[in-house]
Coordinates of C-alpha atoms in Angstrom, one line a residue:
X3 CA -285.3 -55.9 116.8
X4 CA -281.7 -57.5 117.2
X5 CA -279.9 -58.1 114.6
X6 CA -276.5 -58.4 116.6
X7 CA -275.2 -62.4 115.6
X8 CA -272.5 -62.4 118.3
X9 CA -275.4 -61.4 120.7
X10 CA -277.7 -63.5 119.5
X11 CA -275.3 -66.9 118.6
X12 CA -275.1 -66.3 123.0
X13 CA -278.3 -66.1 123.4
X14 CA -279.7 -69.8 121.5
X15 CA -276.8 -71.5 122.2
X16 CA -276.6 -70.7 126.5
X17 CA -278.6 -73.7 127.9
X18 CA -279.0 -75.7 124.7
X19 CA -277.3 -78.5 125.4
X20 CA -278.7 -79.2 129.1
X21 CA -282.9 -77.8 128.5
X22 CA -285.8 -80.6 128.4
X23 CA -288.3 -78.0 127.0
X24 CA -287.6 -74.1 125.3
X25 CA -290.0 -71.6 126.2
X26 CA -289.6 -68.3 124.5
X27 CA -291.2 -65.3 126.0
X28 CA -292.0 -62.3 123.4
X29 CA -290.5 -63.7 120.1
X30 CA -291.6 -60.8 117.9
X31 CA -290.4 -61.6 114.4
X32 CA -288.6 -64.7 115.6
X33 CA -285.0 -63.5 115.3
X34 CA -284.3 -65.7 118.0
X35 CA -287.1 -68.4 117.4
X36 CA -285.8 -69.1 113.8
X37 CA -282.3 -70.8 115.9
X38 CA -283.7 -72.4 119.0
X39 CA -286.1 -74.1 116.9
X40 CA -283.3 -76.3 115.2
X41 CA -282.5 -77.9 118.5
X42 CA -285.4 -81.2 118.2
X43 CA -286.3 -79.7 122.0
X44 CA -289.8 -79.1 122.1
X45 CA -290.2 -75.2 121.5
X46 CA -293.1 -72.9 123.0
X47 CA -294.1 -69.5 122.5
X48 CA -295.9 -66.7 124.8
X49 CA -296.9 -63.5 122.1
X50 CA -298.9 -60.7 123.2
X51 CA -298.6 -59.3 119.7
X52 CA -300.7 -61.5 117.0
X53 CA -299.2 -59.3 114.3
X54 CA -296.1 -61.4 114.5
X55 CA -298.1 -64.7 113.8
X56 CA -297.1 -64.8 109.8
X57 CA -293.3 -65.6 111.0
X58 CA -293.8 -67.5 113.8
X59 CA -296.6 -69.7 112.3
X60 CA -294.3 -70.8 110.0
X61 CA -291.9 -72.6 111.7
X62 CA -293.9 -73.2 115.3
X63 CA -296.6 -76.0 115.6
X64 CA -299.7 -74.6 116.2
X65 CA -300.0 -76.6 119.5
X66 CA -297.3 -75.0 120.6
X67 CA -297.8 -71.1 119.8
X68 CA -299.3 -69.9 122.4
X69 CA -300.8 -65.8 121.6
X70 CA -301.0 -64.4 125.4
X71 CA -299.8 -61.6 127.3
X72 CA -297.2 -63.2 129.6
X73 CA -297.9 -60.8 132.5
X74 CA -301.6 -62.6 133.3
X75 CA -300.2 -65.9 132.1
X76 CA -301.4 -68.4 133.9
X77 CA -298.2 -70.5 134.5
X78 CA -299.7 -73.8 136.7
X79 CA -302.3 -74.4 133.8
X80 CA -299.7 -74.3 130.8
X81 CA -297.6 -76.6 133.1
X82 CA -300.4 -79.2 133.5
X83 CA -302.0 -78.6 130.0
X84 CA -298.4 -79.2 128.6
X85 CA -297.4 -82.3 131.1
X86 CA -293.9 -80.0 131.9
X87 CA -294.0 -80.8 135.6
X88 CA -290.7 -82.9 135.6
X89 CA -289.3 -81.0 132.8
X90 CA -286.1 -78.7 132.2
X91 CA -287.7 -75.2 130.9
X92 CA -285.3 -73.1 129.2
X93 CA -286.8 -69.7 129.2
X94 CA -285.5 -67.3 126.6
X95 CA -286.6 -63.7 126.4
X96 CA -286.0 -60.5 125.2
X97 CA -288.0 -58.6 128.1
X98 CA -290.2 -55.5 127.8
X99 CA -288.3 -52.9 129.7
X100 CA -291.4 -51.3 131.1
X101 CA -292.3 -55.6 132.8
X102 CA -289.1 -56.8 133.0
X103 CA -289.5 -57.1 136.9
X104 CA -292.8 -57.9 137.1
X105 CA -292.0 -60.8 134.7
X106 CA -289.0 -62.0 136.2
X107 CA -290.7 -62.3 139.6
X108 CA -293.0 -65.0 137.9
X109 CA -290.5 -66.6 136.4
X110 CA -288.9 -67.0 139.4
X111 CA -292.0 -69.0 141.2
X112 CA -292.1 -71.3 138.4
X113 CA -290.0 -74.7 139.5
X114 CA -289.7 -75.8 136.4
X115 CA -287.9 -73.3 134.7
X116 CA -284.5 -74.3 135.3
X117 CA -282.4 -71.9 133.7
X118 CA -283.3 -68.6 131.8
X119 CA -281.8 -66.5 129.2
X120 CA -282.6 -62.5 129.2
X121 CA -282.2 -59.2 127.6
X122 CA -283.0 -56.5 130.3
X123 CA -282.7 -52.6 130.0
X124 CA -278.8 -52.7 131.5
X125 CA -279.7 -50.5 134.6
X126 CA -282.8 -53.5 135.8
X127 CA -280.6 -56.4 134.7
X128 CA -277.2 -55.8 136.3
X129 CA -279.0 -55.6 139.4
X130 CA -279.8 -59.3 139.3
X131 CA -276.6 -60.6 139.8
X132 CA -273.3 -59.5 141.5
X133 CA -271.2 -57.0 140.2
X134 CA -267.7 -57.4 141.6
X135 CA -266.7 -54.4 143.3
X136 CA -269.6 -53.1 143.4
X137 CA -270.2 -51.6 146.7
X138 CA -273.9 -51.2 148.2
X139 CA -275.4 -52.7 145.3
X140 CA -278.0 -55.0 147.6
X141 CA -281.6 -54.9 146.6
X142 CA -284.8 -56.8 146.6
X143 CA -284.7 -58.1 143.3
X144 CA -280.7 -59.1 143.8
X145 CA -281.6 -61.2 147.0
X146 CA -284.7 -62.9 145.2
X147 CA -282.1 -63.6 141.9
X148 CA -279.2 -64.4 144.0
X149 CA -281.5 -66.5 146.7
X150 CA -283.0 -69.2 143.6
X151 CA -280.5 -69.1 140.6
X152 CA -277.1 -69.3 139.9
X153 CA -276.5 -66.0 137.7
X154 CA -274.0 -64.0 135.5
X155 CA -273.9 -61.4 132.7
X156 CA -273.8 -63.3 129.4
X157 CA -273.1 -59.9 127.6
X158 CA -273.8 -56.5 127.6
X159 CA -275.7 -55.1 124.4
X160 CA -275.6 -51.4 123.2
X161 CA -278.1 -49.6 120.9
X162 CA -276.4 -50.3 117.7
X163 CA -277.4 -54.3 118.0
X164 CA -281.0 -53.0 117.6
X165 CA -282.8 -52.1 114.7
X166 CA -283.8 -49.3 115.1
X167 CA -281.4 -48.8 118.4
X168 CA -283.3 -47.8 121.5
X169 CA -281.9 -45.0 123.5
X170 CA -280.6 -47.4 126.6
X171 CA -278.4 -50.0 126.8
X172 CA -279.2 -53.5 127.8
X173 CA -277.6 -56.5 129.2
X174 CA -278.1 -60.4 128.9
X175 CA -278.2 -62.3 131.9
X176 CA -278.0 -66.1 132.2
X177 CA -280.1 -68.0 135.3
X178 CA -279.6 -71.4 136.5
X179 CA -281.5 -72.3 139.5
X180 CA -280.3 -73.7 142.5
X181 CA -281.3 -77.1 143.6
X182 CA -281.7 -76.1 146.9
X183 CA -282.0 -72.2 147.9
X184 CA -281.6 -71.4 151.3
X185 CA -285.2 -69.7 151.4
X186 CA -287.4 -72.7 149.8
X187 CA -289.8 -71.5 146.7
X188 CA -292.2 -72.6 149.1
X189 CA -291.6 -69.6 151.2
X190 CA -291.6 -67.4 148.3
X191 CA -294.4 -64.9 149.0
X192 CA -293.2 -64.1 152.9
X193 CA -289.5 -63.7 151.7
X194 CA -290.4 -61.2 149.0
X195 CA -293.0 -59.3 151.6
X196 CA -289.9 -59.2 154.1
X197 CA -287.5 -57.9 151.2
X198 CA -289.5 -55.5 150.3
X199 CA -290.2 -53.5 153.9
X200 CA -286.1 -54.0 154.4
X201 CA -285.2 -52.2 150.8
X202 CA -288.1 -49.9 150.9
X203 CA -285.7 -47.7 152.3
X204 CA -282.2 -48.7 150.8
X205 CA -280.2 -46.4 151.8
X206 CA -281.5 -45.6 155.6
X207 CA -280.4 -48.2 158.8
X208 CA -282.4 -51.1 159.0
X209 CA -283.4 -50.4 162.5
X210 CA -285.6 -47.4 161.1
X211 CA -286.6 -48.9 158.7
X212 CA -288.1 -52.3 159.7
X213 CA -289.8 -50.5 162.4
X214 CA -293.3 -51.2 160.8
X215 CA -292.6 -54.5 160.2
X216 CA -291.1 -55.3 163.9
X217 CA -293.0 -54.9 166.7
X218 CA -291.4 -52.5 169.3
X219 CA -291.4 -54.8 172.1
X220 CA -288.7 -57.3 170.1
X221 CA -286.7 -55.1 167.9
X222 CA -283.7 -55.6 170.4
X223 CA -284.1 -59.7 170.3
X224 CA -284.3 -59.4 166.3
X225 CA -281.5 -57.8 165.9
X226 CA -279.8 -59.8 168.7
X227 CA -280.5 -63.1 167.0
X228 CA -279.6 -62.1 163.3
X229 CA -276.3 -60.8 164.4
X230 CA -276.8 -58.0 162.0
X231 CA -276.2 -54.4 163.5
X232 CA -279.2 -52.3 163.2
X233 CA -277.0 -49.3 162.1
X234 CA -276.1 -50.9 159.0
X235 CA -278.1 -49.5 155.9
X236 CA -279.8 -52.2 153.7
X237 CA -278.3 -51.1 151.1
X238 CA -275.0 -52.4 152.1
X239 CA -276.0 -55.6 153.4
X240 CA -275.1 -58.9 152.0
X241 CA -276.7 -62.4 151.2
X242 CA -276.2 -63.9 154.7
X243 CA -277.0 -61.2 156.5
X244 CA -280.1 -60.8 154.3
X245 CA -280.4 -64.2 155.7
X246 CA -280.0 -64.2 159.1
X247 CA -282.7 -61.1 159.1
X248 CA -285.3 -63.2 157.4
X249 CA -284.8 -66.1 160.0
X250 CA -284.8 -63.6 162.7
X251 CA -287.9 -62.6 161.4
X252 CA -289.8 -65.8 161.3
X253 CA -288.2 -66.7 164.7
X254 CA -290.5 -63.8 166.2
X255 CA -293.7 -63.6 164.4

């Protein structure tokens, strides 16, 4: 559990001052809940763990404590149930390491979560935003991140924050998303599918590599219209070119 103040004064104080709603995702002992619950925002919880309850049903409403495992969550419902649709979410968590993707992809496809503050294992989370001077550092889960929010590290955490400290180190990374993405949410599902046939194979050229995904016929118009070399390795690319691949895509289906 962290017990790091500095880290966790960043953490419940990143978005507090701009959030409509707080949603926190895996509060455990509420280390974290006990602060963002002084704002007078309207607070939520998602627990998979009812052995937590005796802390958290102390200081959360019980209309608002919500005992679930946020991997099947069923996000449209809670929005509807909870009258969020024109709201600011602020979602907080310290992820899982072994669903940290899988969660933040669902995040993601949630409009209403504005911003987001997370804890990742430091090797998942750095590659969701862009590490200057980082060369071939291009991924699926960067272009999703990089595509919908506005992101940076907040801080990097080591063991000794933890009690008892875990054998990795993690990072904190702060999301704010983007008004208007260049691939709409709307087109969510095809742009992932497309990501993940181009980074399938990071580190080989694209033109091998989107071979099952391009039909034979138009692989030289594809490439043509993207104005991205085929000889370039995914890997290596970057945001616009990611771009101009996915539009070349859609141009030819």
């Amino acid at each position: 559990f962290l017990r790091d103040q500095n880290v966790i004064k960043l953490i419940t104080e990143d978005f507090k001052d701009v959030a409509d709603v707080i949603l926190e995702v895996g509060p455990g002992p509420a280390v974290l809940s006990q602060h963002l619950v002084k704002y007078g925002i309207p607070y939520y919880f998602i627990e998979k763990d009812v052995r937590f309850s005796e802390q958290l049903d102390l200081i959360v409403p019980e209309e608002n404590r919500i005992y679930a495992d946020a991997v099947k969550f069923n996000w449209s419902s809670f929005i509807e149930e909870k009258e969020l649709q024109n709201k600011r979410i602020w979602l907080v968590s310290n992820l899982p390491y072994n669903v940290s993707s899988p969660l933040f992809f669902s995040f993601v496809q949630v409009p209403q979560i504005q911003y987001m503050t997370l804890m990742f294992q430091k090797e998942v989370g750095e590659k969701t935003y862009h590490r200057q001077h980082e060369k071939n550092q291009m991924s699926s889960i960067l272009s999703i991140a990089l595509n919908f929010f506005e992101t940076k590290q907040l801080i990097k955490v080591s063991p000794g924050a933890f009690t008892p400290p875990p054998k990795v180190d993690s990072v904190v990374v702060s999301y704010n998303r983007h008004d208007k993405p260049v691939v709409p949410l709307t087109e969510y599902k095809r742009y992932e599918s497309f990501l993940r046939s181009t980074f399938q194979q990071r580190r080989k050229q694209i033109g091998s590599v989107l071979k099952s995904v391009i039909p034979k016929d138009k692989k030289d118009d594809f490439f043509l219209r993207s104005g991205v070399e085929p000889t370039l390795r995914a890997e290596a690319l970057n945001l616009d070119q990611i771009y101009a691949l996915y539009q070349s895509f859609k141009d030819i289906e």
